[in-house]
C-alpha cells in the first residue's frame, strides 16, 4: 500500500446523497476499497468536529421532545442496499440522531455516573481504533499487551502497595496477571465471583463431580446496596446471594453481617465471598472495608471490593483515605469510565495475589496458548480493544495530581449542593455526600413541619416521581431518581432524587439553576394537585 | 459553558514535556479543567493523524524486535504524579509504544480475524466517545437506545426474515428485545447458553430449589471446533459441554451428533442446547445449520448458531446461501468487528423470538427500571458504549451491496491463495477455503512423495512451528498457526498454518510475497536442520 496513491476525498467530496461509485460492479470495486481505506478524511473530520461542538456546547440536559416522538423516528428496519457518502451520513446524524441524544456534557445534567470525557481522549480513541490492536493475544497486539499489563500494574500498586520487588517480578510475568480489563464493572464483579467460587472449588464453578443440593450452594454475602451485577453473577454461577441491611450511613451493618456469617457457618454452608462496596450506586457510601477484610480472613472467605464508582479515588492523595483497608482485599473492581472519566468500556478487576488470576484460565489452540504471554488466558472475554491506552494516556496527561484536583473539586460541589438543599425547607436531604453523590427529595408544602407518616410518604413518593419526570421532559436540567428502604422512616421505601456531581464543568451556579428549576416545577405541580385533588389521593 | 471562552491550544501549544500548569494549586485548577474540556484539539489531532498514517502505511507485519526486548520497555510501574502535555504524550507513544504494535493494516498480515477498519469509522468513534451515550438506560442515551434497537432489527431481519408486521410490532417494543450488543462473541455465546439454560429451567440457571447431581447437569452439544467461549460458558453455568467430532469438511459429524443426542436421552439427561458453528475459528467451516435445527426441534432443544465469524455474510446476496438454515435457529451470535470490519467490541446476540430476551432480565431501582425502555434490562453487561453507531454508519456508508463486493473479493483472495498452495509441492493444503480462511502446512523435502506416518508428522509439526515463529519474528509477513486433530491422518494432531484473508488491502501479489517469504525461511530452516540433525531428531 502506497500512501502516494491515495485518492483524495473520494468519499468525502462526493455529491451529497450520491452512493459511492462502483459498489455493485466487481471491476470498479477497487474504488470502494480505496474510498474506505485510502481516502483523505479531512472533510469528514471537520463535519464530525462541528457535530461534536454542537453537542459539547448544549447547556440543556436534553431536548423536550417526548420519548414516544423520538421512538417514532427509529422505526425503519430495512438495511440500506446502497451506501451513501460519509458526508450525507453525517447530515443524517445531525438531523435525525444527535439532537435526540442525552446531553451528558451539559453542566446541568447531574443524573448518572456518566459525564463528558476530556477532549484528548476521543483523539486517543481514533488511534486505538486505527491501530485496532486485539489484546487477547500477543500476535495481534505485541507492545500494547505489555502496556496493558503496565497500567494494570500502576493501579495495582496504588491499591495494594506491594513492594518494588513484587512488581519487578509480576508486572510482566507470563504465568499470571495482576488484573484484567473488562468491558465494565458488571463483568469485573462477575469475574471476581467466578474466581472466588473456583477458589472454593465448588461443583458449579469447578466442573468437579461433587453433587450440591440447593442447601449446599456456595454463599456470597454483601449489603442490600450491592450492584445488580451481583444478582446476575450469582444466578449465572449457581450461588446464593445473601443481602444484609445497611446502617444509617448506608454502609453494611457489621452486626448483621456477623450474624449472617454465623448463621451460615452453623448450617455448615460454605461462604465463598464477602463483598464490600466502595461507593454505592445509590448514595456513594463506602462500607467498612478493613473490618470486612478481617471477617473474611477469620472465616477463610474471599473478600471482593466493588469500587467501580469509588476506586478512582485511589489516585488522589487527598481522598484515598476514604478507601482505607482496600489493600487487604483479595479482588477489587474499578471502572475507568466513572471517576477517571475514560470512555465507556474500561472496567478493571485487580487481584492482590496474581495467582488468583490462574483460577479461571482458558486456552485455545489457534492462539491464546498456555505458554504464551497472551492476556486472553486470564479474561472471561475474548477479543478486546486496547482500552488500556485510554488509562495510559490519562495517567500521563492528567497525572495523579490532576486527578486529585478534579476529585477534590467534585467533592466540593457535592458539599455545596448538600448545604444548599439543607437551607431550603422545600427539600429533605436523605444522604449527605461521602463522595460526589447525594440523595434528597422534595417535600410538598402540606407535609412540612409535621411528622411524616407512611401514607404521607406514599404521596411524597408520587410527587417526586412526577417532579423528576417533568424535569427530565422539560430538559433544562436533570437528576435521576432511585427507590430504597430508608432506616429513618422505618425502612419504608422512598423515592429519592439522586444527583451525581461528576461533571467537572458543573459550577455552583448550575447547581443553583437545577434546584431552582425543581422548585419551579414543584410549585406548578402543587398547584395542579390543588386544582385536581382526586387524581392524587 | 460558552464556546467563545475556549482557551486555544492550552494543552497543545505547551512546551514539550512541560506539565499542564496549575495542576497542584486549587486556585488554578480551572485551568486544568479548561485544558481538558475546552481546549482546541487541532494540534493534537494533527499529531494523531501522523501516527495513524505511519501505522497505516507499514507493509511489514511487525517490527523484528524480539518480544523480550519489547517487554523490557514496559517495566515501569509508578503512576505519573504530574501530567504532561498531550503533545509530549504523543511523542512518548511515537517512540515507545506504536513501533511495537502489530501492523494489522499491513496487507501481508494474514494471521488473525482482525484487520484494519475503514477510515471513516475512527471518525465515528470520536463522535461516539464525545457523545459518551450510555445505552444501558434511556436517561443516558434516549435516541441512541432506539437507534441501537433499529440496527439490531435490521440484522435480525436479514437473519430471520420475519414479516413487516413482526418488525413493526417488535422493533421498538418496551417489553423485549430482538437482540443485544455485547462486548464480543464470547459474551454473546455465554448469554445464549444462559438463555438456553433459563429456558430449560434448570437449577443452576434458575435459582430454583431443585437439586441436581452431576449426572443431571444440563447438556450442551456442539462440534469439537466450538470456540473456547463455550468452555467458559459451560464452566460458569455449571453445564456439561459435549464435543462431537467433525467430518472431513470440518463440519460437525451429524451421525455422531445423533448418537450423542440418543445417548443422553436414554440416560434421561436434559439436552438444553445444540450449537451450530457458522465459520469455525480454525477453518471457517460451516456446520449443516438446517439439519441441526431439525434435530433441535425434534428433541425440544434450543439451537444456537455461533456465527461470530461467518454471520456478516448474511448481508451479502452472493454469499448468504452459505448460512442456509440460520433463520430456523433460536439465537445467533455475530461479531461486527470481524467480517463487518467494525472497531473491536461490537458483539451481538439475536433472538428469533424476542420473548427469549425476557428470560435473563434484571432490573435496578436507580435506573434500568422494569417498565422503562431501558436496554440494560436485557444485557448481561451493564454500562455500555453506543457501539451500535458503528454498525449504523457502516450499513449506511458501505451498504449491503458494498459488503457483498468486499466479501466476494475476500473469498476470491482465499481461493487464489489455496490454488497457489496446491501448485507448490512444498505445501500441503489441509482445508480449502469455504469462506476466507484456509489452513495448510509446509512439507520439508524429505517427507514429500512418500506416505507420511505418525513420526513424520511429529517432525513436520516441529518444522511448521519453527517456520511460523521465524516468519513472525522476521516481521515481513504473518500467518497464525493452530493445532488440531486431522481426520485424513487418523486424527493425529497437526500443526497447521492458518491464513485469514480478511484485509481488503491484500492483493494477490501480497499473497505471493507471503508464500515466497515462507519458502525462503523454510529452505534456510531445512539447511540448518541438515547441518545440525541431532536437534531435530
PDB file of N, CA, C and O in Angstrom, chain A residues 29 36-37 45 49 71 74 82 84 89 102 109 112 115 119 126 129 132-133 139 143 172 183 194 198 209 235 381 390 392 396 401 405 472, chain B residues 29 36-37 45 49 71 74 82 84 89 100 102 109 112 115 119 123 126 129 132-133 139 172 183 194 198 235 381 390 392 396 401 405 472:
ATOM      1  N   UNK A  29     -14.582  -2.289  -8.006  1.00  0.00           N
ATOM      2  CA  UNK A  29     -14.631  -2.397  -6.552  1.00  0.00           C
ATOM      3  C   UNK A  29     -13.354  -1.885  -5.906  1.00  0.00           C
ATOM      4  O   UNK A  29     -13.341  -1.571  -4.731  1.00  0.00           O
ATOM      5  N   UNK A  36     -12.785   3.496   1.183  1.00  0.00           N
ATOM      6  CA  UNK A  36     -12.917   3.119   2.592  1.00  0.00           C
ATOM      7  C   UNK A  36     -11.590   3.148   3.341  1.00  0.00           C
ATOM      8  O   UNK A  36     -11.554   3.401   4.534  1.00  0.00           O
ATOM      9  N   UNK A  37     -10.498   2.876   2.625  1.00  0.00           N
ATOM     10  CA  UNK A  37      -9.231   2.690   3.324  1.00  0.00           C
ATOM     11  C   UNK A  37      -8.150   3.700   2.980  1.00  0.00           C
ATOM     12  O   UNK A  37      -7.242   3.898   3.761  1.00  0.00           O
ATOM     13  N   UNK A  45     -13.742  14.740   8.936  1.00  0.00           N
ATOM     14  CA  UNK A  45     -13.274  15.137  10.262  1.00  0.00           C
ATOM     15  C   UNK A  45     -13.852  16.487  10.672  1.00  0.00           C
ATOM     16  O   UNK A  45     -14.298  16.666  11.805  1.00  0.00           O
ATOM     17  N   UNK A  49     -16.237  17.294  13.764  1.00  0.00           N
ATOM     18  CA  UNK A  49     -15.911  18.390  14.692  1.00  0.00           C
ATOM     19  C   UNK A  49     -17.123  19.261  14.984  1.00  0.00           C
ATOM     20  O   UNK A  49     -17.407  19.585  16.133  1.00  0.00           O
ATOM     21  N   UNK A  71     -38.923   7.880  19.646  1.00  0.00           N
ATOM     22  CA  UNK A  71     -39.056   6.485  19.257  1.00  0.00           C
ATOM     23  C   UNK A  71     -39.586   6.347  17.824  1.00  0.00           C
ATOM     24  O   UNK A  71     -39.109   5.530  17.040  1.00  0.00           O
ATOM     25  N   UNK A  74     -37.282   6.072  14.761  1.00  0.00           N
ATOM     26  CA  UNK A  74     -36.368   4.936  14.572  1.00  0.00           C
ATOM     27  C   UNK A  74     -37.145   3.653  14.270  1.00  0.00           C
ATOM     28  O   UNK A  74     -36.902   2.616  14.867  1.00  0.00           O
ATOM     29  N   UNK A  82     -27.793   0.335  -0.879  1.00  0.00           N
ATOM     30  CA  UNK A  82     -26.716   1.148  -1.448  1.00  0.00           C
ATOM     31  C   UNK A  82     -26.097   2.025  -0.363  1.00  0.00           C
ATOM     32  O   UNK A  82     -26.811   2.592   0.465  1.00  0.00           O
ATOM     33  N   UNK A  84     -24.105   5.411   1.046  1.00  0.00           N
ATOM     34  CA  UNK A  84     -24.136   6.832   0.711  1.00  0.00           C
ATOM     35  C   UNK A  84     -22.813   7.435   1.159  1.00  0.00           C
ATOM     36  O   UNK A  84     -22.009   6.779   1.829  1.00  0.00           O
ATOM     37  N   UNK A  89     -24.077  10.894   5.315  1.00  0.00           N
ATOM     38  CA  UNK A  89     -24.377  10.173   6.551  1.00  0.00           C
ATOM     39  C   UNK A  89     -24.333  11.113   7.759  1.00  0.00           C
ATOM     40  O   UNK A  89     -25.197  11.056   8.645  1.00  0.00           O
ATOM     41  N   UNK A 102     -28.849  12.136  24.870  1.00  0.00           N
ATOM     42  CA  UNK A 102     -28.758  12.802  26.177  1.00  0.00           C
ATOM     43  C   UNK A 102     -27.573  13.753  26.162  1.00  0.00           C
ATOM     44  O   UNK A 102     -26.485  13.382  25.726  1.00  0.00           O
ATOM     45  N   UNK A 109     -26.661  18.510  33.729  1.00  0.00           N
ATOM     46  CA  UNK A 109     -27.047  17.096  33.697  1.00  0.00           C
ATOM     47  C   UNK A 109     -26.316  16.423  34.847  1.00  0.00           C
ATOM     48  O   UNK A 109     -25.119  16.141  34.770  1.00  0.00           O
ATOM     49  N   UNK A 112     -26.452  10.822  36.258  1.00  0.00           N
ATOM     50  CA  UNK A 112     -25.912   9.465  36.294  1.00  0.00           C
ATOM     51  C   UNK A 112     -24.386   9.502  36.347  1.00  0.00           C
ATOM     52  O   UNK A 112     -23.779  10.567  36.326  1.00  0.00           O
ATOM     53  N   UNK A 115     -20.322  11.237  32.464  1.00  0.00           N
ATOM     54  CA  UNK A 115     -20.144  12.665  32.213  1.00  0.00           C
ATOM     55  C   UNK A 115     -19.392  12.837  30.892  1.00  0.00           C
ATOM     56  O   UNK A 115     -19.058  11.858  30.249  1.00  0.00           O
ATOM     57  N   UNK A 119     -11.247  16.082  26.307  1.00  0.00           N
ATOM     58  CA  UNK A 119     -11.281  16.096  24.848  1.00  0.00           C
ATOM     59  C   UNK A 119     -10.084  15.415  24.182  1.00  0.00           C
ATOM     60  O   UNK A 119     -10.141  15.100  22.996  1.00  0.00           O
ATOM     61  N   UNK A 126      -9.330   7.590  18.368  1.00  0.00           N
ATOM     62  CA  UNK A 126      -9.112   7.437  16.932  1.00  0.00           C
ATOM     63  C   UNK A 126      -7.870   6.582  16.686  1.00  0.00           C
ATOM     64  O   UNK A 126      -7.832   5.748  15.776  1.00  0.00           O
ATOM     65  N   UNK A 129      -8.613   2.909  17.546  1.00  0.00           N
ATOM     66  CA  UNK A 129      -9.391   2.222  16.508  1.00  0.00           C
ATOM     67  C   UNK A 129      -8.596   2.055  15.222  1.00  0.00           C
ATOM     68  O   UNK A 129      -8.803   1.092  14.484  1.00  0.00           O
ATOM     69  N   UNK A 132      -6.311  -0.731  16.037  1.00  0.00           N
ATOM     70  CA  UNK A 132      -7.199  -1.899  16.130  1.00  0.00           C
ATOM     71  C   UNK A 132      -6.531  -3.110  16.785  1.00  0.00           C
ATOM     72  O   UNK A 132      -6.830  -4.262  16.452  1.00  0.00           O
ATOM     73  N   UNK A 133      -5.584  -2.858  17.705  1.00  0.00           N
ATOM     74  CA  UNK A 133      -4.892  -3.959  18.374  1.00  0.00           C
ATOM     75  C   UNK A 133      -5.890  -4.794  19.175  1.00  0.00           C
ATOM     76  O   UNK A 133      -6.730  -4.253  19.898  1.00  0.00           O
ATOM     77  N   UNK A 139       0.088 -11.924  19.311  1.00  0.00           N
ATOM     78  CA  UNK A 139       0.266 -11.824  17.866  1.00  0.00           C
ATOM     79  C   UNK A 139      -0.581 -10.721  17.248  1.00  0.00           C
ATOM     80  O   UNK A 139      -0.367 -10.347  16.098  1.00  0.00           O
ATOM     81  N   UNK A 143       3.441  -4.985  21.761  1.00  0.00           N
ATOM     82  CA  UNK A 143       3.719  -3.982  22.789  1.00  0.00           C
ATOM     83  C   UNK A 143       2.483  -3.524  23.547  1.00  0.00           C
ATOM     84  O   UNK A 143       2.557  -3.215  24.739  1.00  0.00           O
ATOM     85  N   UNK A 172       5.308  -8.115  34.361  1.00  0.00           N
ATOM     86  CA  UNK A 172       5.278  -8.697  33.010  1.00  0.00           C
ATOM     87  C   UNK A 172       5.545 -10.195  33.051  1.00  0.00           C
ATOM     88  O   UNK A 172       6.181 -10.759  32.164  1.00  0.00           O
ATOM     89  N   UNK A 183     -15.183  -5.226  29.985  1.00  0.00           N
ATOM     90  CA  UNK A 183     -15.979  -4.197  29.309  1.00  0.00           C
ATOM     91  C   UNK A 183     -16.649  -3.270  30.323  1.00  0.00           C
ATOM     92  O   UNK A 183     -17.146  -2.228  29.950  1.00  0.00           O
ATOM     93  N   UNK A 194     -16.596 -15.478  40.119  1.00  0.00           N
ATOM     94  CA  UNK A 194     -16.143 -16.716  39.453  1.00  0.00           C
ATOM     95  C   UNK A 194     -14.835 -17.181  40.107  1.00  0.00           C
ATOM     96  O   UNK A 194     -14.671 -18.362  40.446  1.00  0.00           O
ATOM     97  N   UNK A 198     -14.195 -20.600  42.172  1.00  0.00           N
ATOM     98  CA  UNK A 198     -13.157 -21.556  41.758  1.00  0.00           C
ATOM     99  C   UNK A 198     -12.221 -21.826  42.923  1.00  0.00           C
ATOM    100  O   UNK A 198     -11.763 -22.955  43.130  1.00  0.00           O
ATOM    101  N   UNK A 209     -16.992 -33.343  40.326  1.00  0.00           N
ATOM    102  CA  UNK A 209     -18.108 -34.280  40.284  1.00  0.00           C
ATOM    103  C   UNK A 209     -18.890 -34.295  41.580  1.00  0.00           C
ATOM    104  O   UNK A 209     -19.795 -35.100  41.752  1.00  0.00           O
ATOM    105  N   UNK A 235     -26.728 -15.658  39.803  1.00  0.00           N
ATOM    106  CA  UNK A 235     -27.613 -16.505  39.005  1.00  0.00           C
ATOM    107  C   UNK A 235     -26.809 -17.328  37.997  1.00  0.00           C
ATOM    108  O   UNK A 235     -27.014 -18.527  37.839  1.00  0.00           O
ATOM    109  N   UNK A 381     -13.759 -12.426  28.783  1.00  0.00           N
ATOM    110  CA  UNK A 381     -13.949 -12.005  27.401  1.00  0.00           C
ATOM    111  C   UNK A 381     -12.830 -12.551  26.513  1.00  0.00           C
ATOM    112  O   UNK A 381     -11.751 -12.887  26.998  1.00  0.00           O
ATOM    113  N   UNK A 390      -6.361   4.314  26.904  1.00  0.00           N
ATOM    114  CA  UNK A 390      -7.054   5.478  27.476  1.00  0.00           C
ATOM    115  C   UNK A 390      -6.529   5.765  28.881  1.00  0.00           C
ATOM    116  O   UNK A 390      -6.272   6.905  29.239  1.00  0.00           O
ATOM    117  N   UNK A 392      -3.681   4.755  30.114  1.00  0.00           N
ATOM    118  CA  UNK A 392      -2.273   5.143  29.964  1.00  0.00           C
ATOM    119  C   UNK A 392      -2.174   6.633  29.628  1.00  0.00           C
ATOM    120  O   UNK A 392      -1.391   7.384  30.239  1.00  0.00           O
ATOM    121  N   UNK A 396      -0.818   9.789  32.093  1.00  0.00           N
ATOM    122  CA  UNK A 396       0.317  10.606  31.678  1.00  0.00           C
ATOM    123  C   UNK A 396      -0.059  12.070  31.459  1.00  0.00           C
ATOM    124  O   UNK A 396       0.770  12.950  31.637  1.00  0.00           O
ATOM    125  N   UNK A 401      -1.775  14.045  40.375  1.00  0.00           N
ATOM    126  CA  UNK A 401      -2.085  15.362  40.953  1.00  0.00           C
ATOM    127  C   UNK A 401      -3.293  16.002  40.276  1.00  0.00           C
ATOM    128  O   UNK A 401      -4.100  16.664  40.931  1.00  0.00           O
ATOM    129  N   UNK A 405      -6.903  16.966  42.076  1.00  0.00           N
ATOM    130  CA  UNK A 405      -7.566  18.259  41.975  1.00  0.00           C
ATOM    131  C   UNK A 405      -9.007  18.111  41.486  1.00  0.00           C
ATOM    132  O   UNK A 405      -9.936  18.713  42.040  1.00  0.00           O
ATOM    133  N   UNK A 472     -37.157  15.987  33.675  1.00  0.00           N
ATOM    134  CA  UNK A 472     -36.495  15.260  32.589  1.00  0.00           C
ATOM    135  C   UNK A 472     -37.089  15.642  31.236  1.00  0.00           C
ATOM    136  O   UNK A 472     -36.377  15.881  30.270  1.00  0.00           O
TER     137      UNK A 472
ATOM    138  N   UNK B  29      -7.031  25.503  39.327  1.00  0.00           N
ATOM    139  CA  UNK B  29      -7.491  24.242  38.750  1.00  0.00           C
ATOM    140  C   UNK B  29      -8.497  24.463  37.631  1.00  0.00           C
ATOM    141  O   UNK B  29      -8.735  23.592  36.826  1.00  0.00           O
ATOM    142  N   UNK B  36      -8.592  20.379  29.729  1.00  0.00           N
ATOM    143  CA  UNK B  36      -9.109  19.038  29.437  1.00  0.00           C
ATOM    144  C   UNK B  36     -10.410  19.073  28.653  1.00  0.00           C
ATOM    145  O   UNK B  36     -10.694  18.171  27.875  1.00  0.00           O
ATOM    146  N   UNK B  37     -11.209  20.130  28.880  1.00  0.00           N
ATOM    147  CA  UNK B  37     -12.553  20.105  28.308  1.00  0.00           C
ATOM    148  C   UNK B  37     -12.835  21.194  27.284  1.00  0.00           C
ATOM    149  O   UNK B  37     -13.721  21.043  26.467  1.00  0.00           O
ATOM    150  N   UNK B  45      -4.780  16.646  17.125  1.00  0.00           N
ATOM    151  CA  UNK B  45      -5.393  15.886  16.041  1.00  0.00           C
ATOM    152  C   UNK B  45      -4.400  15.650  14.908  1.00  0.00           C
ATOM    153  O   UNK B  45      -4.315  14.554  14.360  1.00  0.00           O
ATOM    154  N   UNK B  49      -3.024  12.170  13.553  1.00  0.00           N
ATOM    155  CA  UNK B  49      -3.053  11.869  12.118  1.00  0.00           C
ATOM    156  C   UNK B  49      -1.740  11.279  11.646  1.00  0.00           C
ATOM    157  O   UNK B  49      -1.695  10.283  10.924  1.00  0.00           O
ATOM    158  N   UNK B  71       9.123  -6.335  25.749  1.00  0.00           N
ATOM    159  CA  UNK B  71       8.678  -6.480  27.145  1.00  0.00           C
ATOM    160  C   UNK B  71       9.488  -5.585  28.084  1.00  0.00           C
ATOM    161  O   UNK B  71       8.935  -4.926  28.970  1.00  0.00           O
ATOM    162  N   UNK B  74       8.424  -2.012  29.001  1.00  0.00           N
ATOM    163  CA  UNK B  74       7.177  -1.738  29.737  1.00  0.00           C
ATOM    164  C   UNK B  74       7.279  -2.227  31.179  1.00  0.00           C
ATOM    165  O   UNK B  74       6.393  -2.889  31.691  1.00  0.00           O
ATOM    166  N   UNK B  82       2.801  13.943  38.032  1.00  0.00           N
ATOM    167  CA  UNK B  82       2.487  15.155  37.276  1.00  0.00           C
ATOM    168  C   UNK B  82       2.064  14.807  35.851  1.00  0.00           C
ATOM    169  O   UNK B  82       2.682  13.940  35.223  1.00  0.00           O
ATOM    170  N   UNK B  84       1.648  15.541  31.783  1.00  0.00           N
ATOM    171  CA  UNK B  84       2.458  16.210  30.773  1.00  0.00           C
ATOM    172  C   UNK B  84       1.530  16.672  29.649  1.00  0.00           C
ATOM    173  O   UNK B  84       0.345  16.318  29.627  1.00  0.00           O
ATOM    174  N   UNK B  89       2.927  13.577  25.240  1.00  0.00           N
ATOM    175  CA  UNK B  89       2.445  12.193  25.363  1.00  0.00           C
ATOM    176  C   UNK B  89       2.482  11.478  24.014  1.00  0.00           C
ATOM    177  O   UNK B  89       2.879  10.308  23.929  1.00  0.00           O
ATOM    178  N   UNK B 100       5.919  -0.838  18.384  1.00  0.00           N
ATOM    179  CA  UNK B 100       5.924  -2.219  18.862  1.00  0.00           C
ATOM    180  C   UNK B 100       4.563  -2.882  18.779  1.00  0.00           C
ATOM    181  O   UNK B 100       4.354  -3.972  19.310  1.00  0.00           O
ATOM    182  N   UNK B 102       1.299  -4.584  16.637  1.00  0.00           N
ATOM    183  CA  UNK B 102       1.141  -5.434  15.456  1.00  0.00           C
ATOM    184  C   UNK B 102       0.630  -4.592  14.296  1.00  0.00           C
ATOM    185  O   UNK B 102      -0.306  -3.811  14.473  1.00  0.00           O
ATOM    186  N   UNK B 109      -0.177  -9.085   6.558  1.00  0.00           N
ATOM    187  CA  UNK B 109      -0.540  -9.649   7.863  1.00  0.00           C
ATOM    188  C   UNK B 109      -1.830 -10.430   7.648  1.00  0.00           C
ATOM    189  O   UNK B 109      -2.911  -9.856   7.564  1.00  0.00           O
ATOM    190  N   UNK B 112      -4.861 -13.240  11.705  1.00  0.00           N
ATOM    191  CA  UNK B 112      -5.973 -13.395  12.633  1.00  0.00           C
ATOM    192  C   UNK B 112      -7.210 -12.692  12.100  1.00  0.00           C
ATOM    193  O   UNK B 112      -7.181 -12.079  11.038  1.00  0.00           O
ATOM    194  N   UNK B 115      -8.458  -7.005  11.195  1.00  0.00           N
ATOM    195  CA  UNK B 115      -7.839  -6.307  10.063  1.00  0.00           C
ATOM    196  C   UNK B 115      -7.968  -4.805  10.295  1.00  0.00           C
ATOM    197  O   UNK B 115      -8.518  -4.382  11.302  1.00  0.00           O
ATOM    198  N   UNK B 119     -11.614   3.840   7.177  1.00  0.00           N
ATOM    199  CA  UNK B 119     -11.125   5.034   7.853  1.00  0.00           C
ATOM    200  C   UNK B 119     -12.223   5.977   8.355  1.00  0.00           C
ATOM    201  O   UNK B 119     -11.947   6.838   9.184  1.00  0.00           O
ATOM    202  N   UNK B 123     -13.406   8.089  12.868  1.00  0.00           N
ATOM    203  CA  UNK B 123     -14.033   9.420  12.987  1.00  0.00           C
ATOM    204  C   UNK B 123     -15.387   9.300  13.687  1.00  0.00           C
ATOM    205  O   UNK B 123     -15.734  10.122  14.537  1.00  0.00           O
ATOM    206  N   UNK B 126     -14.806   8.962  17.301  1.00  0.00           N
ATOM    207  CA  UNK B 126     -14.603  10.220  18.017  1.00  0.00           C
ATOM    208  C   UNK B 126     -15.958  10.793  18.453  1.00  0.00           C
ATOM    209  O   UNK B 126     -16.099  11.333  19.558  1.00  0.00           O
ATOM    210  N   UNK B 129     -17.396   8.689  21.351  1.00  0.00           N
ATOM    211  CA  UNK B 129     -16.767   8.977  22.638  1.00  0.00           C
ATOM    212  C   UNK B 129     -17.094  10.382  23.128  1.00  0.00           C
ATOM    213  O   UNK B 129     -17.181  10.614  24.335  1.00  0.00           O
ATOM    214  N   UNK B 132     -20.568  10.026  24.333  1.00  0.00           N
ATOM    215  CA  UNK B 132     -20.443   9.187  25.541  1.00  0.00           C
ATOM    216  C   UNK B 132     -21.778   8.633  26.023  1.00  0.00           C
ATOM    217  O   UNK B 132     -21.978   8.423  27.223  1.00  0.00           O
ATOM    218  N   UNK B 133     -22.709   8.395  25.090  1.00  0.00           N
ATOM    219  CA  UNK B 133     -24.015   7.868  25.479  1.00  0.00           C
ATOM    220  C   UNK B 133     -23.870   6.487  26.110  1.00  0.00           C
ATOM    221  O   UNK B 133     -23.144   5.635  25.592  1.00  0.00           O
ATOM    222  N   UNK B 139     -32.249   7.269  30.072  1.00  0.00           N
ATOM    223  CA  UNK B 139     -31.896   8.582  30.604  1.00  0.00           C
ATOM    224  C   UNK B 139     -30.478   8.994  30.239  1.00  0.00           C
ATOM    225  O   UNK B 139     -30.126  10.167  30.398  1.00  0.00           O
ATOM    226  N   UNK B 172     -39.373  -1.594  18.304  1.00  0.00           N
ATOM    227  CA  UNK B 172     -39.211  -0.657  19.420  1.00  0.00           C
ATOM    228  C   UNK B 172     -40.184  -0.987  20.558  1.00  0.00           C
ATOM    229  O   UNK B 172     -40.692  -0.092  21.235  1.00  0.00           O
ATOM    230  N   UNK B 183     -19.863  -7.084  24.364  1.00  0.00           N
ATOM    231  CA  UNK B 183     -18.504  -6.629  24.073  1.00  0.00           C
ATOM    232  C   UNK B 183     -17.820  -7.533  23.062  1.00  0.00           C
ATOM    233  O   UNK B 183     -16.773  -7.181  22.533  1.00  0.00           O
ATOM    234  N   UNK B 194     -26.823 -19.052  28.599  1.00  0.00           N
ATOM    235  CA  UNK B 194     -27.592 -18.636  29.786  1.00  0.00           C
ATOM    236  C   UNK B 194     -29.090 -18.673  29.457  1.00  0.00           C
ATOM    237  O   UNK B 194     -29.903 -19.213  30.215  1.00  0.00           O
ATOM    238  N   UNK B 198     -31.925 -21.030  31.122  1.00  0.00           N
ATOM    239  CA  UNK B 198     -33.109 -20.453  31.779  1.00  0.00           C
ATOM    240  C   UNK B 198     -34.375 -21.040  31.160  1.00  0.00           C
ATOM    241  O   UNK B 198     -35.346 -21.312  31.853  1.00  0.00           O
ATOM    242  N   UNK B 235     -18.548 -23.764  32.067  1.00  0.00           N
ATOM    243  CA  UNK B 235     -17.983 -23.758  33.418  1.00  0.00           C
ATOM    244  C   UNK B 235     -18.730 -22.770  34.314  1.00  0.00           C
ATOM    245  O   UNK B 235     -19.092 -23.085  35.440  1.00  0.00           O
ATOM    246  N   UNK B 381     -24.126  -7.415  30.449  1.00  0.00           N
ATOM    247  CA  UNK B 381     -23.342  -6.245  30.806  1.00  0.00           C
ATOM    248  C   UNK B 381     -24.244  -5.125  31.307  1.00  0.00           C
ATOM    249  O   UNK B 381     -25.432  -5.097  31.027  1.00  0.00           O
ATOM    250  N   UNK B 390     -21.478   2.420  15.129  1.00  0.00           N
ATOM    251  CA  UNK B 390     -20.535   1.940  14.108  1.00  0.00           C
ATOM    252  C   UNK B 390     -21.260   1.110  13.059  1.00  0.00           C
ATOM    253  O   UNK B 390     -21.041   1.254  11.859  1.00  0.00           O
ATOM    254  N   UNK B 392     -24.469   1.188  12.426  1.00  0.00           N
ATOM    255  CA  UNK B 392     -25.380   2.103  11.736  1.00  0.00           C
ATOM    256  C   UNK B 392     -24.641   2.845  10.625  1.00  0.00           C
ATOM    257  O   UNK B 392     -25.110   2.937   9.479  1.00  0.00           O
ATOM    258  N   UNK B 396     -24.978   2.338   6.462  1.00  0.00           N
ATOM    259  CA  UNK B 396     -25.384   3.461   5.613  1.00  0.00           C
ATOM    260  C   UNK B 396     -24.304   3.871   4.613  1.00  0.00           C
ATOM    261  O   UNK B 396     -24.619   4.387   3.547  1.00  0.00           O
ATOM    262  N   UNK B 401     -24.750  -3.778  -0.621  1.00  0.00           N
ATOM    263  CA  UNK B 401     -24.041  -4.036  -1.880  1.00  0.00           C
ATOM    264  C   UNK B 401     -22.535  -3.885  -1.716  1.00  0.00           C
ATOM    265  O   UNK B 401     -21.754  -4.629  -2.317  1.00  0.00           O
ATOM    266  N   UNK B 405     -19.670  -6.873  -2.216  1.00  0.00           N
ATOM    267  CA  UNK B 405     -18.478  -6.741  -3.037  1.00  0.00           C
ATOM    268  C   UNK B 405     -17.220  -7.080  -2.229  1.00  0.00           C
ATOM    269  O   UNK B 405     -16.340  -7.815  -2.691  1.00  0.00           O
ATOM    270  N   UNK B 472       7.188 -14.852  11.952  1.00  0.00           N
ATOM    271  CA  UNK B 472       6.630 -13.839  12.847  1.00  0.00           C
ATOM    272  C   UNK B 472       7.720 -12.895  13.352  1.00  0.00           C
ATOM    273  O   UNK B 472       7.560 -11.683  13.385  1.00  0.00           O
TER     274      UNK B 472
END
